[in-house]
Coordinates of N, CA and C in Angstrom, one line a residue:
X1 N -41.2 -131.0 206.2 CA -42.0 -131.6 204.9 C -42.6 -130.7 203.6
X2 N -41.9 -131.2 202.9 CA -42.3 -130.2 201.3 C -43.6 -130.4 201.3
X3 N -44.3 -129.3 200.8 CA -45.8 -128.9 200.9 C -45.9 -129.2 199.1
X4 N -47.0 -130.4 199.0 CA -47.4 -131.0 197.5 C -48.0 -129.5 196.9
X5 N -47.8 -129.4 195.5 CA -48.2 -128.1 194.9 C -49.4 -128.5 195.0
X6 N -50.4 -127.5 194.8 CA -52.2 -128.0 194.7 C -52.3 -127.3 193.5
X7 N -53.3 -128.2 192.5 CA -53.6 -128.2 191.3 C -55.1 -128.4 191.2
X8 N -55.6 -127.3 191.1 CA -57.4 -127.6 190.7 C -57.5 -127.8 189.2
X9 N -58.0 -128.8 189.0 CA -58.9 -129.7 187.8 C -60.1 -128.9 187.3
X10 N -60.5 -128.6 186.4 CA -61.9 -128.0 186.2 C -62.1 -129.1 184.6
X11 N -62.9 -129.7 184.6 CA -63.1 -130.5 183.3 C -64.4 -130.9 184.0
X12 N -65.3 -131.2 183.0 CA -66.7 -131.3 183.1 C -66.7 -132.8 182.4
X13 N -66.0 -133.8 181.8 CA -66.1 -134.8 181.4 C -65.0 -136.1 182.7
X14 N -66.2 -136.4 183.2 CA -65.6 -137.2 184.7 C -64.4 -138.2 183.9
X15 N -64.6 -139.0 183.2 CA -63.4 -139.8 182.6 C -62.1 -139.3 182.7
X16 N -62.1 -138.1 181.9 CA -60.9 -137.0 181.8 C -60.4 -136.5 183.3
X17 N -61.2 -135.9 183.9 CA -60.6 -135.3 184.9 C -60.3 -136.6 185.9
X18 N -60.8 -137.6 186.3 CA -60.3 -138.6 186.8 C -58.6 -139.0 186.4
X19 N -58.9 -139.1 185.2 CA -57.4 -139.5 184.7 C -56.4 -138.4 184.8
X20 N -56.6 -137.4 184.8 CA -55.9 -136.0 184.9 C -55.4 -135.9 186.3
X21 N -56.4 -135.9 187.1 CA -56.3 -136.0 188.7 C -55.5 -137.3 189.3
X22 N -55.6 -138.7 188.9 CA -54.7 -139.7 189.3 C -53.7 -139.7 188.7
X23 N -53.1 -139.2 187.4 CA -51.9 -138.8 187.1 C -51.0 -138.0 188.1
X24 N -51.6 -136.8 187.9 CA -50.9 -135.8 189.0 C -51.0 -136.1 190.3
X25 N -51.5 -136.7 191.0 CA -51.7 -137.3 192.2 C -50.3 -138.4 192.3
X26 N -50.4 -139.1 191.1 CA -48.9 -139.9 191.2 C -47.7 -139.4 191.0
X27 N -47.9 -138.2 190.4 CA -46.4 -137.1 190.0 C -46.1 -136.5 191.4
X28 N -47.0 -136.3 192.5 CA -46.5 -135.6 193.7 C -47.4 -134.6 193.8
X29 N -48.5 -134.4 193.3 CA -49.2 -133.0 193.5 C -50.7 -133.4 194.5
X30 N -51.1 -132.2 195.1 CA -52.3 -132.4 195.9 C -53.5 -131.8 195.0
X31 N -54.4 -132.5 194.5 CA -55.0 -132.5 193.2 C -56.6 -132.3 193.7
X32 N -57.7 -131.7 193.5 CA -58.9 -131.4 193.5 C -59.5 -131.3 192.4
X33 N -60.6 -131.9 191.8 CA -61.3 -131.6 190.7 C -62.7 -131.1 190.6
X34 N -63.6 -130.1 190.1 CA -64.6 -130.1 189.8 C -65.2 -130.2 188.4
X35 N -66.5 -129.8 188.3 CA -66.9 -130.4 187.1 C -67.8 -128.8 186.3
X36 N -68.0 -128.1 187.0 CA -68.2 -126.7 186.5 C -68.1 -125.2 186.7
X37 N -67.9 -124.5 186.2 CA -67.7 -123.2 186.2 C -67.9 -122.4 187.5
X38 N -68.9 -122.3 187.9 CA -69.2 -121.9 189.3 C -68.5 -122.2 190.3
X39 N -68.6 -123.8 190.1 CA -68.2 -124.1 191.4 C -66.8 -124.4 191.2
X40 N -66.3 -124.0 190.1 CA -64.6 -123.9 189.9 C -64.0 -122.6 190.5
X41 N -65.0 -121.5 190.5 CA -64.8 -120.3 191.0 C -64.6 -120.4 192.8
X42 N -65.7 -121.0 193.0 CA -66.0 -121.2 194.8 C -64.8 -121.8 195.1
X43 N -64.4 -122.9 194.6 CA -63.4 -123.9 195.1 C -62.2 -123.1 195.1
X44 N -61.7 -122.4 193.8 CA -60.4 -121.6 193.8 C -60.4 -120.5 194.9
X45 N -61.5 -119.8 195.4 CA -61.6 -118.9 196.4 C -61.2 -119.7 197.7
X46 N -61.7 -120.7 197.7 CA -61.6 -121.5 199.4 C -60.3 -122.5 199.5
X47 N -59.8 -122.8 198.2 CA -58.5 -123.6 198.5 C -57.3 -123.0 198.0
X48 N -57.5 -122.0 197.3 CA -56.2 -121.0 197.0 C -55.4 -122.1 196.3
X49 N -55.5 -122.7 195.1 CA -54.8 -123.5 193.9 C -53.6 -122.7 193.7
X50 N -52.3 -123.2 193.3 CA -50.9 -123.0 192.9 C -51.1 -122.8 191.7
X51 N -51.8 -123.6 190.9 CA -52.3 -124.0 189.1 C -53.8 -124.1 188.7
X52 N -54.3 -124.1 187.9 CA -55.7 -124.5 187.6 C -55.3 -124.9 185.8
X53 N -55.9 -126.3 185.8 CA -56.2 -126.8 184.4 C -57.6 -126.8 184.4
X54 N -57.7 -126.0 183.5 CA -59.3 -125.7 183.2 C -59.7 -125.9 181.7
X55 N -60.8 -126.5 181.9 CA -61.4 -126.6 180.4 C -62.2 -125.7 179.7
X56 N -62.2 -125.7 178.4 CA -63.1 -124.3 177.7 C -64.2 -124.5 177.8
X57 N -65.1 -125.7 177.5 CA -66.3 -126.1 177.3 C -66.7 -126.6 178.7
X58 N -67.6 -125.8 179.5 CA -68.0 -126.4 180.7 C -69.4 -125.5 181.0
X59 N -70.1 -126.7 181.8 CA -71.7 -126.2 182.1 C -71.5 -125.0 183.2
X60 N -72.4 -123.8 183.2 CA -72.5 -123.1 184.1 C -71.7 -121.7 183.4
X61 N -70.4 -121.6 183.8 CA -69.7 -120.7 183.0 C -68.7 -121.4 182.2
X62 N -68.6 -120.9 181.1 CA -67.4 -121.5 180.1 C -65.9 -121.1 180.6
X63 N -65.0 -121.9 180.2 CA -63.7 -121.6 180.7 C -62.7 -120.3 180.5
X64 N -63.4 -119.6 179.4 CA -62.8 -118.3 179.1 C -63.3 -117.1 180.6
X65 N -64.6 -117.6 180.7 CA -65.2 -116.6 181.9 C -64.7 -116.7 183.1
X66 N -64.3 -118.1 183.3 CA -63.6 -119.0 184.4 C -62.4 -118.2 184.7
X67 N -61.7 -118.2 183.6 CA -60.3 -117.9 183.5 C -60.1 -116.1 183.8
X68 N -60.9 -115.5 183.5 CA -61.1 -114.0 183.5 C -61.6 -113.5 184.9
X69 N -62.5 -114.5 185.4 CA -62.8 -113.9 186.9 C -61.8 -114.3 188.1
X70 N -61.2 -115.4 187.6 CA -59.9 -116.0 188.3 C -58.5 -115.0 188.2
X71 N -58.3 -114.4 187.1 CA -57.3 -113.4 187.0 C -57.6 -111.9 187.9
X72 N -58.8 -111.6 187.6 CA -59.4 -110.5 188.4 C -59.3 -110.9 189.7
X73 N -59.5 -111.6 190.0 CA -59.6 -112.0 191.7 C -58.2 -111.9 192.5
X74 N -57.7 -113.3 191.8 CA -56.2 -113.3 192.3 C -55.7 -114.2 191.2
X75 N -54.5 -113.6 190.5 CA -53.7 -114.1 189.4 C -53.3 -115.5 189.7
X76 N -53.5 -116.4 188.6 CA -52.8 -117.8 189.0 C -52.5 -118.4 188.0
X77 N -51.7 -119.1 187.6 CA -51.3 -119.6 186.4 C -52.3 -120.8 185.7
X78 N -52.8 -120.8 184.7 CA -53.9 -121.5 184.3 C -53.3 -122.2 183.0
X79 N -53.7 -123.6 182.7 CA -53.2 -124.1 181.6 C -54.8 -124.7 180.9
X80 N -55.3 -124.2 180.0 CA -56.7 -124.5 179.4 C -56.3 -125.6 178.4
X81 N -57.9 -126.4 178.2 CA -57.9 -127.5 177.6 C -58.8 -127.0 176.4
X82 N -58.8 -127.3 175.4 CA -59.7 -127.4 174.2 C -59.6 -128.6 173.4
X83 N -61.2 -128.8 172.8 CA -61.3 -130.0 172.3 C -61.1 -129.8 170.9
X84 N -61.0 -128.1 170.6 CA -61.4 -127.5 169.0 C -59.8 -127.0 168.9
X85 N -59.2 -127.2 167.6 CA -57.7 -127.0 167.1 C -58.3 -125.7 166.7
X86 N -58.5 -124.6 167.7 CA -59.0 -123.2 166.5 C -58.1 -122.0 167.2
X87 N -57.4 -121.4 166.3 CA -56.6 -120.2 166.8 C -57.1 -119.5 167.3
X88 N -58.4 -119.0 166.9 CA -58.9 -117.9 167.3 C -59.6 -118.1 169.0
X89 N -59.8 -119.5 169.5 CA -60.3 -120.0 170.3 C -59.1 -119.8 171.8
X90 N -57.7 -120.3 171.1 CA -56.8 -120.0 171.8 C -56.0 -118.6 172.0
X91 N -56.2 -118.0 171.2 CA -56.0 -116.5 171.3 C -56.7 -115.8 172.0
X92 N -58.1 -115.9 172.3 CA -59.1 -115.6 173.4 C -58.4 -115.9 174.6
X93 N -58.1 -117.2 174.7 CA -57.8 -117.7 176.2 C -56.5 -117.2 176.2
X94 N -55.5 -116.9 175.8 CA -54.2 -116.3 176.2 C -54.4 -114.7 176.5
X95 N -55.3 -114.2 175.8 CA -55.7 -112.6 175.8 C -56.2 -112.4 177.2
X96 N -57.0 -113.5 178.1 CA -57.4 -113.1 179.1 C -56.6 -114.0 180.2
X97 N -55.7 -114.3 179.9 CA -54.6 -114.4 181.3 C -54.2 -116.0 181.0
X98 N -54.8 -116.8 180.2 CA -54.2 -118.3 180.6 C -52.7 -118.0 180.1
X99 N -52.0 -118.9 180.6 CA -50.6 -119.0 180.4 C -50.1 -119.9 179.5
X100 N -50.9 -121.0 179.4 CA -50.9 -122.2 178.2 C -52.4 -122.8 177.9
X101 N -51.8 -123.5 176.5 CA -53.0 -124.3 176.1 C -52.7 -125.6 175.6
X102 N -53.7 -126.6 175.8 CA -53.3 -128.0 175.0 C -54.3 -128.4 174.5
X103 N -54.4 -129.2 173.3 CA -55.6 -129.7 172.4 C -55.7 -131.1 173.0
X104 N -57.1 -131.4 173.1 CA -57.4 -132.8 173.1 C -57.4 -133.5 171.7
X105 N -56.8 -134.8 171.9 CA -56.3 -135.5 173.0 C -54.9 -135.1 173.1
X106 N -54.3 -135.3 174.1 CA -53.2 -134.7 174.7 C -52.3 -135.9 175.4
X107 N -51.1 -135.9 175.6 CA -50.3 -136.8 176.4 C -50.1 -136.5 177.8
X108 N -50.2 -137.2 178.6 CA -50.4 -137.0 180.2 C -48.5 -136.3 180.6
X109 N -47.9 -137.4 179.8 CA -46.4 -137.0 180.3 C -46.2 -135.4 179.9
X110 N -46.7 -134.7 178.5 CA -46.8 -133.4 178.3 C -47.4 -132.8 179.3
X111 N -48.4 -133.0 179.6 CA -49.5 -132.2 180.8 C -48.5 -131.6 181.9
X112 N -48.0 -133.0 182.4 CA -47.1 -132.9 183.6 C -46.4 -132.1 183.6
X113 N -45.5 -132.3 182.2 CA -44.4 -131.3 181.9 C -44.8 -129.9 181.7
X114 N -45.8 -129.7 181.4 CA -46.1 -128.2 181.4 C -46.3 -127.6 182.4
X115 N -47.1 -128.2 183.4 CA -47.9 -128.0 184.5 C -46.2 -127.4 185.6
X116 N -45.4 -128.7 185.5 CA -43.9 -128.3 186.4 C -43.4 -127.1 185.7
X117 N -43.3 -127.0 184.3 CA -42.9 -125.7 183.8 C -43.5 -124.2 184.1
X118 N -44.7 -124.2 184.2 CA -45.7 -123.3 184.8 C -45.4 -122.9 186.0
X119 N -45.1 -123.6 186.9 CA -44.7 -123.5 188.2 C -43.4 -123.2 188.7
X120 N -42.5 -123.6 187.8 CA -41.0 -123.0 187.9 C -40.9 -121.6 187.4
X121 N -41.5 -121.3 186.6 CA -42.0 -119.8 185.8 C -42.3 -119.0 187.1
X122 N -43.4 -119.4 188.0 CA -43.9 -118.6 188.9 C -42.9 -118.6 190.3
X123 N -42.0 -119.5 190.4 CA -41.1 -119.6 191.3 C -40.0 -118.2 191.0
X124 N -39.5 -118.6 189.5 CA -38.6 -117.3 189.2 C -39.1 -116.5 188.9
X125 N -40.2 -116.2 188.9 CA -40.7 -114.6 188.9 C -40.9 -114.0 190.0
X126 N -41.3 -115.1 191.1 CA -41.3 -114.3 192.7 C -39.9 -113.9 193.0
X127 N -39.0 -115.1 192.5 CA -37.3 -114.8 193.0 C -37.1 -113.4 192.6
X128 N -37.4 -113.2 191.1 CA -37.0 -112.0 190.8 C -37.6 -110.5 191.1
X129 N -38.9 -110.9 191.4 CA -39.5 -109.7 192.2 C -38.8 -109.3 193.6
X130 N -38.2 -110.4 193.9 CA -37.3 -110.0 195.2 C -36.0 -109.5 195.0
X131 N -35.5 -109.1 193.8 CA -34.4 -108.4 193.6 C -34.6 -107.4 192.4
X132 N -35.4 -106.5 192.5 CA -35.7 -105.5 191.9 C -34.6 -105.3 191.0
X133 N -33.7 -105.3 191.5 CA -32.3 -104.3 190.8 C -32.1 -105.2 189.5
X134 N -32.6 -106.6 189.4 CA -32.0 -107.5 188.5 C -32.8 -107.4 187.4
X135 N -33.9 -106.5 187.8 CA -34.9 -106.4 186.5 C -34.9 -104.9 185.8
X136 N -34.0 -104.6 185.2 CA -33.6 -103.3 184.7 C -35.0 -102.5 183.8
X137 N -34.7 -101.5 183.5 CA -36.4 -100.9 182.4 C -35.4 -100.5 181.5
X138 N -36.5 -101.1 180.2 CA -35.6 -101.2 178.9 C -36.8 -100.3 178.1
X139 N -35.8 -99.3 177.2 CA -36.5 -99.1 176.3 C -36.3 -99.1 174.9
X140 N -36.8 -99.3 174.1 CA -36.8 -99.8 172.7 C -38.0 -99.7 171.8
X141 N -37.9 -99.0 170.7 CA -38.6 -99.0 169.4 C -40.0 -98.3 169.8
X142 N -40.2 -97.6 171.1 CA -41.2 -96.8 171.5 C -41.8 -97.5 172.7
X143 N -41.0 -98.7 172.8 CA -41.8 -99.6 174.2 C -40.8 -99.0 175.5
X144 N -41.5 -98.9 176.5 CA -40.9 -98.9 177.9 C -41.3 -100.4 178.5
X145 N -40.3 -100.9 179.0 CA -41.0 -102.0 180.0 C -40.0 -101.9 181.1
X146 N -40.9 -101.9 182.2 CA -40.4 -101.9 183.7 C -40.2 -103.3 184.2
X147 N -39.1 -103.7 184.0 CA -38.8 -105.3 184.7 C -39.3 -105.5 186.4
X148 N -38.9 -104.5 187.0 CA -39.6 -104.8 188.5 C -41.1 -104.4 188.8
X149 N -41.7 -103.6 188.1 CA -43.2 -103.5 188.3 C -43.7 -104.3 187.4
X150 N -43.2 -104.8 186.0 CA -43.9 -106.0 185.3 C -45.0 -104.9 184.5
X151 N -44.7 -103.7 183.9 CA -45.4 -102.9 183.6 C -44.8 -102.5 181.7
X152 N -45.6 -102.3 181.0 CA -45.3 -102.1 179.7 C -46.1 -100.8 179.3
X153 N -45.1 -100.0 178.4 CA -45.9 -98.9 177.9 C -45.5 -98.7 176.3
X154 N -46.5 -98.6 175.4 CA -46.3 -98.4 174.1 C -46.5 -96.8 174.0
X155 N -45.5 -96.3 173.4 CA -45.5 -94.6 173.3 C -45.8 -94.3 174.8
X156 N -47.1 -93.9 174.8 CA -47.4 -92.9 176.4 C -48.5 -94.0 176.8
X157 N -49.2 -95.1 176.1 CA -50.3 -95.8 176.7 C -49.6 -96.9 177.3
X158 N -50.1 -97.0 178.7 CA -49.8 -98.5 179.2 C -50.4 -99.6 178.7
X159 N -49.8 -100.5 178.6 CA -50.5 -101.9 177.9 C -50.6 -103.2 178.7
X160 N -51.6 -103.4 179.1 CA -52.0 -104.6 179.9 C -51.4 -106.2 179.2
X161 N -50.6 -106.7 179.9 CA -50.0 -107.9 179.5 C -50.2 -109.0 180.4
X162 N -50.5 -110.2 179.8 CA -50.6 -111.3 180.9 C -48.9 -111.7 181.1
X163 N -49.0 -112.4 182.6 CA -47.6 -113.0 182.9 C -46.9 -113.6 181.8
X164 N -47.1 -114.4 181.3 CA -46.9 -115.0 180.4 C -46.0 -113.9 178.7
X165 N -47.0 -113.3 178.3 CA -46.9 -112.2 177.7 C -45.7 -111.3 178.0
X166 N -45.8 -111.0 179.1 CA -44.5 -110.1 179.6 C -43.3 -110.6 179.7
X167 N -43.3 -111.7 180.0 CA -42.2 -112.6 180.2 C -41.3 -113.0 179.0
X168 N -42.3 -113.1 177.8 CA -41.8 -113.2 176.7 C -41.1 -112.1 175.8
X169 N -41.7 -111.0 175.9 CA -41.5 -109.6 175.7 C -40.2 -108.8 176.4
X170 N -40.1 -109.4 177.5 CA -38.8 -109.3 178.1 C -37.8 -109.9 177.5
X171 N -38.2 -111.0 177.1 CA -37.2 -111.9 176.9 C -36.1 -111.7 175.4
X172 N -37.5 -111.1 174.6 CA -37.0 -110.5 173.6 C -36.4 -109.3 173.4
X173 N -36.8 -108.5 174.3 CA -36.2 -107.1 174.7 C -34.7 -106.9 175.2
X174 N -34.7 -108.2 176.0 CA -32.9 -108.1 176.4 C -32.0 -108.2 175.2
X175 N -32.6 -108.5 174.0 CA -31.3 -108.7 172.9 C -32.3 -108.2 172.0
X176 N -32.5 -106.9 171.8 CA -33.3 -106.2 170.8 C -32.5 -106.6 169.2
X177 N -33.6 -106.9 168.4 CA -32.9 -107.1 166.9 C -32.2 -108.5 166.8
X178 N -31.8 -109.3 167.7 CA -31.3 -110.7 167.7 C -32.4 -111.4 167.7
X179 N -32.6 -112.6 166.5 CA -33.4 -113.4 166.0 C -33.4 -114.5 167.3
X180 N -34.4 -114.9 168.0 CA -34.3 -116.2 168.9 C -35.2 -117.0 168.2
X181 N -34.7 -118.5 168.4 CA -35.3 -119.3 167.9 C -36.4 -119.8 168.6
X182 N -37.6 -120.4 168.4 CA -38.7 -121.1 169.3 C -38.4 -121.6 170.2
X183 N -37.2 -122.5 170.0 CA -36.8 -123.8 170.7 C -36.0 -122.7 172.2
X184 N -35.4 -121.7 171.6 CA -35.0 -120.8 172.9 C -35.9 -120.2 173.7
X185 N -36.9 -119.5 173.1 CA -37.8 -119.0 173.6 C -38.7 -120.0 174.8
X186 N -38.9 -121.2 173.9 CA -39.5 -122.0 174.8 C -38.8 -122.5 176.2
X187 N -37.5 -122.6 175.9 CA -36.3 -123.0 177.3 C -36.5 -121.5 178.0
X188 N -36.5 -120.5 177.4 CA -35.9 -119.4 178.7 C -37.6 -118.9 179.4
X189 N -38.5 -118.9 178.4 CA -39.7 -118.2 179.1 C -40.2 -119.2 179.5
X190 N -40.8 -120.5 179.2 CA -41.6 -121.3 179.8 C -40.8 -122.4 180.5
X191 N -39.4 -122.9 180.4 CA -38.8 -123.9 180.9 C -38.8 -125.1 180.2
X192 N -39.1 -125.1 179.4 CA -39.1 -126.6 178.5 C -38.0 -127.0 177.5
X193 N -37.5 -128.2 177.7 CA -36.4 -128.5 177.4 C -36.5 -128.9 176.2
X194 N -37.8 -129.3 175.7 CA -38.0 -129.9 173.8 C -38.8 -129.0 173.3
X195 N -39.0 -129.0 171.9 CA -40.0 -128.3 171.3 C -41.4 -128.6 170.6
X196 N -42.1 -129.4 171.7 CA -43.3 -129.8 171.6 C -44.1 -128.7 171.8
X197 N -43.9 -127.3 172.4 CA -44.9 -126.5 172.3 C -44.7 -125.1 171.5
X198 N -43.9 -125.6 170.3 CA -43.6 -124.3 169.2 C -45.2 -123.2 168.9
X199 N -46.1 -124.1 169.1 CA -47.4 -123.6 168.8 C -47.6 -122.3 169.6
X200 N -47.5 -122.9 170.7 CA -47.6 -121.9 172.0 C -46.8 -120.7 172.0
X201 N -45.8 -120.7 171.6 CA -44.9 -119.6 171.3 C -45.2 -118.5 170.4
X202 N -45.7 -119.1 168.8 CA -46.4 -118.5 167.7 C -47.8 -117.7 168.4
X203 N -48.6 -118.5 169.3 CA -50.2 -117.8 169.5 C -49.6 -116.7 170.6
X204 N -48.5 -116.9 171.3 CA -48.3 -115.6 172.3 C -47.8 -114.7 171.5
X205 N -47.0 -115.0 170.8 CA -46.4 -113.8 169.6 C -47.7 -113.0 169.0
X206 N -48.8 -113.6 168.5 CA -49.7 -113.1 167.7 C -50.6 -112.1 168.8
X207 N -50.7 -112.6 170.0 CA -51.5 -112.1 171.2 C -50.7 -110.6 171.4
X208 N -49.4 -110.7 171.5 CA -48.7 -109.5 171.8 C -48.3 -108.6 170.5
X209 N -48.7 -109.3 169.4 CA -48.8 -108.0 168.2 C -49.9 -107.5 168.2
X210 N -51.3 -108.0 168.8 CA -52.6 -107.6 168.7 C -52.5 -106.5 169.9
X211 N -52.2 -106.2 170.6 CA -51.5 -105.3 171.6 C -50.7 -104.2 171.3
X212 N -49.6 -104.7 171.1 CA -48.5 -103.6 170.7 C -48.3 -103.1 169.6
X213 N -48.8 -104.0 168.4 CA -48.6 -103.5 167.0 C -48.2 -104.6 166.3
X214 N -48.2 -104.9 165.1 CA -47.7 -106.2 164.4 C -46.8 -105.9 163.8
X215 N -45.9 -104.3 163.8 CA -44.7 -104.1 163.3 C -43.2 -104.4 164.2
X216 N -44.0 -104.7 165.5 CA -42.8 -104.3 166.4 C -42.2 -105.7 166.7
X217 N -42.9 -106.9 166.2 CA -42.2 -108.1 166.2 C -42.1 -108.6 165.1
X218 N -40.7 -109.1 164.5 CA -40.4 -109.8 163.4 C -40.4 -111.3 163.3
X219 N -41.0 -111.6 162.3 CA -41.0 -113.4 162.2 C -39.7 -113.6 161.2
X220 N -38.9 -114.4 161.4 CA -37.9 -115.4 160.9 C -38.7 -116.4 160.5
X221 N -38.9 -116.5 159.1 CA -39.7 -118.1 159.2 C -38.7 -119.2 159.2
X222 N -39.0 -120.2 159.7 CA -38.3 -121.2 160.1 C -37.8 -121.3 161.2
X223 N -37.5 -120.2 161.7 CA -36.4 -120.0 162.6 C -36.8 -119.3 164.2
X224 N -37.6 -118.3 164.2 CA -37.8 -117.7 165.5 C -38.4 -116.3 165.3
X225 N -38.3 -115.3 166.2 CA -38.8 -114.2 166.3 C -37.6 -112.7 166.8
X226 N -37.7 -111.6 166.6 CA -36.9 -110.6 167.2 C -37.8 -109.5 167.4
X227 N -37.5 -108.8 168.1 CA -38.2 -107.5 168.6 C -37.5 -106.5 168.0
X228 N -38.1 -105.4 166.8 CA -37.3 -104.3 166.1 C -37.0 -103.5 167.0
X229 N -35.7 -103.0 166.5 CA -35.1 -101.7 167.2 C -35.4 -100.6 167.1
X230 N -36.1 -100.5 165.7 CA -36.8 -99.3 165.2 C -35.7 -98.5 164.6
X231 N -36.1 -97.4 164.1 CA -35.2 -96.7 162.7 C -33.9 -95.9 163.5

């Protein structure tokens, strides 16, 4: 019998938490819900979820601090929910290890699609880790990207990237100098078949620029992004 994917919903508004939990249960997930940050950490340790849906505004500890502690203890895919369409808020979340975010109000259908895409990415990463020969080391424009160990150096300094940031950088580095559309990046990195998450790509690119330098990733307006090959 196939085990249902375990999803922990952390949301302090009971109506929203119940709606998310009911929809995910109907879609075949094993769901638990909690309503504050401290309890979320306790439940995550005890239950070991495969993915966490995490609201930013929580009593006890806010979602950013919960995400930071979760990733420090045992990395787990995190999809953050925010009531504010604030890019700074989103970049903070992505920078501490969140894999994706959605702004309220959101479509339950899209939420389910994004959760499934994140879980597929985890499965693909695990499969790639089992065959490290298929993950070469890439050197381009001062970057060294070790696909087997999932580590990155800029010049001689190691740079810590979140799992999604690493996947995005590796995708661009596999074709240095080639402009990849946002839709292509969504399909390859996130596993999405539509263009509903192009802002997610933009926010992750901005997060990469903050860590690696603004001149490494080139924007082609209206199209997408390329990793510069250097002089």
